[in-house]
Short mmCIF file of C-alpha atoms and ligand atoms in Angstrom, two decimals:
data_model
loop_
_atom_site.label_atom_id
_atom_site.label_comp_id
_atom_site.label_asym_id
_atom_site.label_seq_id
_atom_site.Cartn_x
_atom_site.Cartn_y
_atom_site.Cartn_z
CA MET A 279 156.60 115.25 159.99
CA LYS A 280 157.63 111.92 161.44
CA ARG A 281 155.73 112.62 164.64
CA PHE A 282 152.63 113.42 162.64
CA LEU A 283 152.97 110.19 160.74
CA VAL A 284 153.33 108.22 163.96
CA VAL A 285 150.36 109.93 165.56
CA GLY A 286 148.41 109.48 162.36
CA ALA A 287 149.29 105.81 162.17
CA THR A 288 148.32 105.30 165.81
CA VAL A 289 144.97 106.97 165.25
CA LEU A 290 144.35 104.83 162.20
CA MET A 291 145.36 101.72 164.11
CA LEU A 292 143.08 102.54 167.00
CA ALA A 293 140.25 103.29 164.65
CA GLY A 294 140.94 100.01 162.95
CA VAL A 295 140.88 98.19 166.26
CA LEU A 296 137.64 99.83 167.28
CA THR A 297 135.91 98.87 164.09
CA ALA A 298 137.56 95.48 163.68
CA VAL A 299 136.99 94.08 167.16
CA PRO A 300 133.36 93.13 167.47
CA VAL A 301 131.86 94.86 170.49
CA SER A 302 128.62 93.55 171.81
CA ALA A 303 125.78 96.04 171.97
CA ASP A 304 125.88 96.26 175.74
CA GLN A 305 129.59 97.08 175.82
CA ARG A 306 129.41 99.96 173.42
CA HIS A 307 127.02 102.80 174.09
CA PRO A 308 125.63 104.21 170.89
CA THR A 309 126.35 107.91 170.61
CA VAL A 310 123.48 110.29 171.21
CA ALA A 311 123.56 111.13 167.53
CA GLU A 312 122.90 107.50 166.67
CA GLN A 313 119.84 107.32 168.91
CA SER A 314 116.31 108.16 167.88
CA LEU A 315 114.11 110.55 169.80
CA ARG A 316 111.86 107.67 170.78
CA THR A 317 114.70 105.60 172.24
CA LEU A 318 115.96 108.53 174.28
CA ALA A 319 112.45 109.44 175.45
CA ALA A 320 111.77 105.84 176.48
CA ARG A 321 114.39 106.17 179.24
CA HIS A 322 112.02 108.64 180.89
CA ASN A 323 108.96 106.57 180.07
CA LEU A 324 107.92 109.59 178.02
CA ALA A 325 106.09 109.21 174.72
CA ILE A 326 107.39 111.46 171.98
CA GLY A 327 104.78 112.02 169.32
CA THR A 328 104.00 113.67 166.04
CA ALA A 329 100.84 114.71 164.26
CA ILE A 330 100.37 112.60 161.15
CA ASP A 331 99.17 113.95 157.85
CA MET A 332 97.54 110.87 156.30
CA ASP A 333 98.04 112.04 152.72
CA ALA A 334 101.76 112.36 153.35
CA LEU A 335 101.92 109.02 155.15
CA ARG A 336 100.29 107.33 152.17
CA ASP A 337 102.34 109.12 149.53
CA ALA A 338 104.56 106.54 147.84
CA ALA A 339 106.76 109.36 146.52
CA SER A 340 107.86 110.37 150.04
CA PRO A 341 109.07 107.26 151.85
CA GLN A 342 111.04 109.52 154.20
CA TYR A 343 107.80 110.62 155.80
CA ARG A 344 106.88 107.10 156.88
CA ALA A 345 110.44 106.27 157.82
CA LEU A 346 110.90 109.25 160.12
CA ALA A 347 107.43 108.97 161.63
CA ALA A 348 108.11 105.33 162.47
CA SER A 349 111.70 105.56 163.63
CA GLN A 350 111.72 108.78 165.65
CA PHE A 351 108.34 108.82 167.36
CA SER A 352 106.62 106.55 169.86
CA SER A 353 103.20 108.18 169.63
CA VAL A 354 101.05 109.51 166.79
CA THR A 355 98.09 111.87 166.57
CA ALA A 356 95.79 112.13 163.58
CA GLU A 357 96.19 115.69 162.39
CA ASN A 358 92.75 115.66 160.78
CA VAL A 359 91.27 112.22 160.07
CA MET A 360 89.64 111.66 163.47
CA LYS A 361 87.80 114.96 163.41
CA TRP A 362 84.03 114.84 163.11
CA GLU A 363 83.82 116.19 159.54
CA ALA A 364 86.27 113.49 158.45
CA LEU A 365 84.60 110.62 160.32
CA GLU A 366 80.98 111.39 159.50
CA PRO A 367 80.84 113.61 156.41
CA THR A 368 77.26 112.55 155.74
CA ARG A 369 74.90 112.01 158.64
CA GLY A 370 75.02 108.35 159.68
CA VAL A 371 77.66 107.45 157.08
CA TYR A 372 81.04 106.90 158.67
CA ASN A 373 84.41 106.97 156.99
CA TRP A 374 86.70 105.00 159.28
CA GLY A 375 89.29 104.09 156.63
CA PRO A 376 91.97 106.77 157.12
CA ALA A 377 91.80 106.59 160.93
CA ASP A 378 92.05 102.80 160.80
CA GLU A 379 95.07 103.13 158.55
CA LEU A 380 96.80 105.34 161.07
CA ILE A 381 96.01 102.96 163.92
CA ASP A 382 97.39 100.13 161.84
CA PHE A 383 100.59 102.08 161.16
CA ALA A 384 100.93 102.75 164.89
CA ARG A 385 100.41 99.10 165.78
CA LYS A 386 103.04 97.97 163.29
CA ASN A 387 105.51 100.46 164.70
CA LYS A 388 104.67 99.89 168.36
CA GLN A 389 103.36 103.42 168.78
CA LYS A 390 100.69 104.82 171.04
CA VAL A 391 97.81 106.78 169.59
CA ARG A 392 96.41 110.07 170.85
CA GLY A 393 92.82 110.38 169.71
CA HIS A 394 92.09 113.86 168.40
CA VAL A 395 89.35 115.08 168.78
CA LEU A 396 85.82 114.35 170.05
CA VAL A 397 84.27 117.74 170.83
CA TRP A 398 85.43 120.90 169.08
CA GLN A 399 83.74 123.82 167.38
CA ASN A 400 85.88 123.52 164.24
CA GLN A 401 85.85 120.92 161.48
CA LEU A 402 82.29 119.91 162.22
CA PRO A 403 80.32 118.34 159.35
CA THR A 404 78.11 120.77 157.42
CA TRP A 405 75.04 118.61 157.91
CA LEU A 406 75.40 119.32 161.63
CA THR A 407 76.16 123.04 161.60
CA GLN A 408 73.61 123.72 158.86
CA GLY A 409 70.95 121.72 160.63
CA VAL A 410 71.48 123.74 163.78
CA ASN A 411 71.54 127.03 161.86
CA ASP A 412 68.33 126.38 159.95
CA GLY A 413 66.55 125.05 163.02
CA THR A 414 66.02 121.48 161.79
CA ILE A 415 68.26 120.28 164.63
CA SER A 416 67.03 121.47 168.03
CA ASN A 417 69.35 121.85 171.00
CA THR A 418 67.82 118.78 172.61
CA GLU A 419 68.52 116.75 169.51
CA LEU A 420 71.99 118.28 169.27
CA ARG A 421 72.84 116.93 172.72
CA ASP A 422 71.72 113.45 171.64
CA ILE A 423 73.78 113.75 168.46
CA LEU A 424 76.85 114.66 170.49
CA ARG A 425 76.34 111.75 172.86
CA LYS A 426 75.93 109.40 169.92
CA HIS A 427 79.05 110.77 168.23
CA ILE A 428 81.24 110.36 171.31
CA THR A 429 79.84 106.92 172.08
CA THR A 430 80.17 105.63 168.52
CA VAL A 431 83.68 106.93 167.93
CA VAL A 432 85.13 105.97 171.30
CA LYS A 433 83.62 102.48 171.11
CA ARG A 434 84.85 102.04 167.55
CA PHE A 435 88.44 102.66 168.64
CA LYS A 436 88.13 101.15 172.09
CA GLY A 437 91.39 99.65 173.33
CA LYS A 438 93.38 101.35 170.57
CA ILE A 439 93.54 104.89 171.89
CA TRP A 440 95.85 105.81 174.74
CA GLN A 441 94.71 109.39 175.30
CA TRP A 442 91.59 111.05 173.91
CA ASP A 443 91.28 114.79 173.46
CA VAL A 444 87.68 114.76 174.63
CA VAL A 445 87.06 118.50 174.61
CA ASN A 446 89.24 120.90 172.65
CA GLU A 447 89.59 124.68 172.82
CA ALA A 448 86.43 125.39 174.81
CA VAL A 449 87.89 128.41 176.56
CA SER A 450 88.05 131.94 175.13
CA ASP A 451 91.13 134.09 174.66
CA PRO A 452 91.84 137.46 176.25
CA TRP A 453 91.45 139.12 172.83
CA ASP A 454 87.88 137.84 172.52
CA SER A 455 84.97 139.94 173.67
CA PRO A 456 84.40 140.10 176.58
CA SER A 457 88.06 139.85 177.52
CA SER A 458 87.27 138.08 180.78
CA ILE A 459 87.76 134.39 180.02
CA HIS A 460 84.61 132.38 179.40
CA LEU A 461 83.42 129.23 177.64
CA LYS A 462 83.16 130.01 173.95
CA GLY A 463 81.90 128.53 170.73
CA PHE A 464 79.25 126.34 169.18
CA TRP A 465 78.83 123.78 171.97
CA ALA A 466 78.63 126.19 174.89
CA GLN A 467 76.20 128.37 172.92
CA HIS A 468 73.83 125.55 172.15
CA LEU A 469 74.22 123.17 175.07
CA GLY A 470 75.39 125.40 177.94
CA PRO A 471 78.47 124.77 180.09
CA GLY A 472 77.37 121.29 181.19
CA TYR A 473 78.39 119.76 177.86
CA ILE A 474 82.00 119.45 179.04
CA ALA A 475 81.23 117.18 182.00
CA ASP A 476 78.73 115.26 179.84
CA ALA A 477 81.34 114.67 177.15
CA PHE A 478 83.82 113.20 179.62
CA ARG A 479 81.16 110.95 181.15
CA TRP A 480 80.02 109.67 177.77
CA ALA A 481 83.61 109.01 176.71
CA ARG A 482 84.34 107.15 179.92
CA ALA A 483 81.23 105.00 179.50
CA ALA A 484 82.44 104.03 176.02
CA ASP A 485 86.04 103.19 176.98
CA PRO A 486 86.97 102.58 180.60
CA GLU A 487 90.70 102.46 179.85
CA ALA A 488 91.51 105.48 177.68
CA LEU A 489 92.92 108.55 179.36
CA LEU A 490 90.55 111.45 178.86
CA PHE A 491 92.03 114.90 178.25
CA TYR A 492 90.93 118.49 178.03
CA ASN A 493 93.14 120.16 175.39
CA ASP A 494 93.83 123.84 174.68
CA TYR A 495 96.35 126.41 173.41
CA ASN A 496 97.90 129.40 175.16
CA ILE A 497 97.88 127.67 178.52
CA GLU A 498 101.65 127.20 178.81
CA ALA A 499 102.09 129.71 181.65
CA PHE A 500 100.01 131.63 184.17
CA SER A 501 99.85 135.38 183.77
CA ASP A 502 98.30 137.41 186.60
CA ARG A 503 95.71 134.84 187.71
CA GLY A 504 93.08 137.46 187.01
CA PRO A 505 89.90 137.36 184.90
CA SER A 506 91.86 137.49 181.59
CA ASP A 507 94.28 134.69 182.48
CA LYS A 508 93.28 131.76 180.26
CA THR A 509 95.63 129.32 181.99
CA TRP A 510 94.21 130.22 185.40
CA TYR A 511 90.65 129.83 184.09
CA THR A 512 91.49 126.43 182.61
CA TYR A 513 93.15 125.35 185.84
CA ASN A 514 90.06 126.30 187.85
CA MET A 515 87.80 124.59 185.34
CA ALA A 516 89.82 121.37 185.65
CA LYS A 517 89.79 121.68 189.43
CA GLN A 518 86.03 122.06 189.39
CA LEU A 519 85.60 119.05 187.10
CA ARG A 520 87.77 116.91 189.37
CA ALA A 521 85.89 118.11 192.45
CA SER A 522 82.60 117.13 190.83
CA GLY A 523 83.86 113.62 190.10
CA VAL A 524 83.96 114.09 186.33
CA PRO A 525 86.20 111.40 184.74
CA ILE A 526 88.85 113.75 183.37
CA ASP A 527 92.37 112.29 183.51
CA GLY A 528 94.55 114.96 182.02
CA VAL A 529 95.04 118.40 180.56
CA GLY A 530 96.87 118.80 177.26
CA SER A 531 98.70 122.00 176.61
CA GLN A 532 99.05 122.38 172.85
CA GLY A 533 102.23 124.45 172.83
CA HIS A 534 101.83 126.50 169.64
CA LEU A 535 104.50 129.14 170.15
CA ALA A 536 106.05 131.81 167.96
CA THR A 537 109.53 133.28 168.23
CA GLN A 538 108.41 136.90 167.86
CA TYR A 539 106.73 136.77 171.28
CA GLY A 540 108.25 136.84 174.75
CA ASN A 541 107.19 133.32 175.70
CA TYR A 542 108.28 131.59 178.89
CA ASP A 543 111.07 129.81 180.67
CA ALA A 544 110.99 126.21 181.79
CA PHE A 545 110.10 127.13 185.38
CA GLN A 546 107.01 129.06 184.31
CA ALA A 547 105.89 126.16 182.14
CA LEU A 548 106.63 123.67 184.92
CA GLU A 549 104.58 125.67 187.41
CA VAL A 550 101.48 125.06 185.28
CA LEU A 551 102.13 121.35 184.79
CA ASP A 552 102.69 120.97 188.53
CA ALA A 553 99.46 122.82 189.28
CA PHE A 554 97.51 120.41 187.06
CA SER A 555 99.25 117.32 188.37
CA ASP A 556 98.61 118.46 191.96
CA LEU A 557 94.94 118.04 191.07
CA GLY A 558 95.69 114.41 190.27
CA LEU A 559 95.73 115.02 186.52
CA ALA A 560 98.17 113.81 183.92
CA THR A 561 99.66 116.45 181.66
CA ALA A 562 100.97 116.46 178.10
CA PHE A 563 102.24 118.79 175.45
CA THR A 564 100.02 117.85 172.57
CA GLU A 565 100.74 120.06 169.52
CA VAL A 566 104.13 121.69 169.95
CA ASP A 567 105.48 123.86 167.18
CA VAL A 568 107.41 127.12 167.24
CA ARG A 569 106.91 129.28 164.20
CA SER A 570 108.72 132.42 163.05
CA LEU A 571 108.00 135.40 160.86
CA MET A 572 109.17 134.73 157.32
CA THR A 573 110.68 138.13 156.68
CA ASP A 574 111.97 139.10 153.25
CA GLY A 575 115.45 138.26 154.52
CA VAL A 576 114.41 134.81 155.70
CA ARG A 577 112.76 134.08 152.39
CA ALA A 578 115.81 135.31 150.50
CA GLY A 579 117.96 132.87 152.47
CA ASP A 580 119.81 135.49 154.53
CA ALA A 581 121.60 133.57 157.30
CA ASN A 582 121.63 136.65 159.54
CA GLU A 583 117.85 136.51 159.58
CA ILE A 584 117.42 132.75 159.60
CA ASN A 585 119.87 131.74 162.34
CA PRO A 586 118.36 133.65 165.24
CA ARG A 587 114.93 132.26 164.35
CA LEU A 588 116.07 128.66 164.16
CA GLN A 589 117.82 129.08 167.49
CA ALA A 590 114.87 130.77 169.16
CA SER A 591 112.59 128.05 167.88
CA ALA A 592 114.90 125.39 169.28
CA ALA A 593 115.05 127.19 172.64
CA ASN A 594 111.27 127.24 172.93
CA TYR A 595 110.97 123.55 172.07
CA SER A 596 113.46 122.98 174.84
CA VAL A 597 111.58 125.05 177.42
CA LEU A 598 108.44 122.97 176.99
CA LEU A 599 110.31 119.69 176.91
CA GLN A 600 112.32 120.46 180.04
CA ALA A 601 109.14 121.39 181.88
CA CYS A 602 107.55 118.17 180.71
CA LEU A 603 110.54 116.08 181.75
CA ALA A 604 110.53 117.69 185.19
CA ASN A 605 106.84 116.90 185.80
CA ARG A 606 106.41 113.19 186.45
CA ARG A 607 102.83 113.20 185.23
CA CYS A 608 103.73 114.71 181.87
CA LEU A 609 103.17 111.60 179.78
CA SER A 610 103.79 112.76 176.24
CA TYR A 611 105.33 115.49 174.14
CA THR A 612 103.85 115.69 170.66
CA VAL A 613 104.98 117.93 167.82
CA TRP A 614 102.43 119.30 165.34
CA GLY A 615 103.66 118.47 161.87
CA LEU A 616 106.56 116.23 160.93
CA THR A 617 108.41 118.72 158.74
CA ASP A 618 108.11 122.34 157.67
CA LYS A 619 106.61 121.05 154.42
CA HIS A 620 103.75 119.42 156.34
CA SER A 621 103.12 122.15 158.89
CA TRP A 622 99.74 123.90 159.17
CA VAL A 623 101.57 127.19 159.83
CA PRO A 624 102.33 128.58 156.33
CA SER A 625 98.75 128.18 155.15
CA TRP A 626 97.27 129.69 158.33
CA PHE A 627 99.63 132.57 158.87
CA SER A 628 100.16 134.14 155.50
CA ASN A 629 99.87 137.85 156.20
CA PRO A 630 102.54 138.33 157.41
CA PRO A 631 103.88 134.93 156.44
CA GLU A 632 105.14 132.57 159.13
CA GLY A 633 106.88 129.23 158.99
CA LEU A 634 109.92 127.21 160.10
CA ALA A 635 107.82 125.75 162.91
CA THR A 636 108.77 122.05 163.09
CA LEU A 637 111.81 119.87 163.87
CA TYR A 638 112.66 119.07 160.24
CA ASP A 639 113.08 121.30 157.22
CA GLU A 640 111.22 120.81 153.97
CA SER A 641 113.81 118.31 152.77
CA TYR A 642 113.43 116.13 155.87
CA LEU A 643 116.70 117.35 157.33
CA PRO A 644 116.79 117.76 161.11
CA LYS A 645 116.96 121.36 162.27
CA ARG A 646 118.56 122.90 165.32
CA ALA A 647 115.35 122.24 167.22
CA TYR A 648 115.59 118.52 166.55
CA ASN A 649 119.05 118.35 168.09
CA VAL A 650 118.05 120.42 171.07
CA VAL A 651 115.11 118.11 171.76
CA LYS A 652 117.45 115.17 171.40
CA ALA A 653 120.03 116.65 173.75
CA ASP A 654 117.37 117.42 176.36
CA LEU A 655 116.13 113.83 176.23
CA ALA A 656 119.65 112.44 176.39
CA PHE A 657 121.16 114.60 179.10
CA ALA A 658 118.27 114.70 181.57
CA GLY A 659 118.06 112.45 184.60
CA PRO A 660 117.87 112.33 188.39
CA PRO A 661 117.44 114.13 190.67
CA TYR A 662 115.25 116.62 188.78
CA VAL A 663 114.07 114.35 185.99
CA LEU A 664 112.55 111.04 187.05
CA PRO A 665 110.55 108.48 185.08
CA ARG A 666 106.88 109.21 184.45
CA VAL A 667 104.30 107.85 186.87
CA SER A 668 101.48 106.13 185.08
CA GLN A 669 98.00 107.56 185.23
CA LYS A 670 95.01 105.43 186.16
CA PRO A 671 91.83 106.29 184.32
CA ARG A 672 89.31 107.85 186.66
CA ARG A 673 86.03 105.99 186.85
O1 9MR B 956 96.80 121.08 161.64
C1 9MR B 956 95.42 121.13 161.41
C2 9MR B 956 95.13 121.70 160.03
O2 9MR B 956 95.58 120.80 159.04
C3 9MR B 956 93.65 121.97 159.89
O3 9MR B 956 93.42 122.61 158.66
C4 9MR B 956 93.17 122.82 161.04
C5 9MR B 956 91.69 123.09 160.93
O4 9MR B 956 91.22 123.88 162.00
O5 9MR B 956 93.44 122.16 162.26
C6 9MR B 956 94.79 122.00 162.49
O6 9MR B 956 95.04 121.42 163.76
C7 9MR B 956 94.59 122.13 164.89
C8 9MR B 956 94.23 121.13 165.95
O7 9MR B 956 93.30 120.20 165.44
C9 9MR B 956 93.70 121.79 167.20
N1 9MR B 956 94.60 122.81 167.68
C10 9MR B 956 95.08 123.76 166.71
C11 9MR B 956 95.67 123.04 165.50
C12 9MR B 956 96.27 124.01 164.52
O8 9MR B 956 95.28 124.82 163.99
#
């Protein structure tokens, strides 16, 4: 008993000493737990980002949203407000307000901005798609409209955007028909394959400093490098664009994963990043989230069902982050949705339902994935993890 008391008293005394004696910041290392993701990522010169839902950011009833977005992340992406339908809902009438608000938030919090997105087949304004469908907009005019859109938007935000997703999701998936990978969607159909190089050239003309990215999903790993390998197709497309002198600076791999699939290890993911960076391109993970099936057990709160999913999700976040850390041209790692409450997943995957995809739960509490990301950032270093090399925009 006496020994316990002595030990106890010594512990208390020591604790007292540690808290009582003022230690200057450079003497005492903050614990990893006390550090934010952005501080830990800064050691690698890596930007850690999140998609921002502007309604949530504005919502006075959820100050946690702003607080976490500002304190944990060094980069932001507009989840929706920089898309064409949001910027130009009526032809010639622009709505810059929400995007400006985000840029202002980023400036105040010393954050970089990823511009998302200039050319994509989704979330186009109806005046545009309808005009094309009913023949009032010809393909020649459509090309002019696209040039004007890119020029106007990129000039409007000139100097404020670090990386632009210039072209998004232009490449088909193996489940499309035909299964051999090809350029898909509205723009390829109406303008032919040349629109991709055009888009990069127009964007470069409008902002000589922004880094210009091609962005897509399901390009985290190579498969057989055959005709149905989307990653291989995208790699060859990027190679071709570089060879033709097109001002493309990077390839963004979205990183939308799901725990019910096999997925990849860090070496497979690194192989792809290295392949792109060997072409002289920067890389980035641009929309990482790792969703799970919301089985009856998960929804009923059964820990036996929930735990393996949270752990698998964390492991997949880690795979992509480790690959990114190991590739010196991987400039940023962005998660898609701040919390499970703000994730696109539940509304998109409802039959069967999926969810649990982000780093925070619906009450803003950090999940296993958050701590795994944090640990990876904290415990990585030389010789295999070295600071990022900066990318010079290609003219
Ligand atoms: O998260 C976005 C969601 O709020 C929108 O409804 C949806 C519309 O297509 O787009 C989501 O974001 C997508 C991103 O812009 C491009 N890659 C896939 C993302 C998830 O669908």
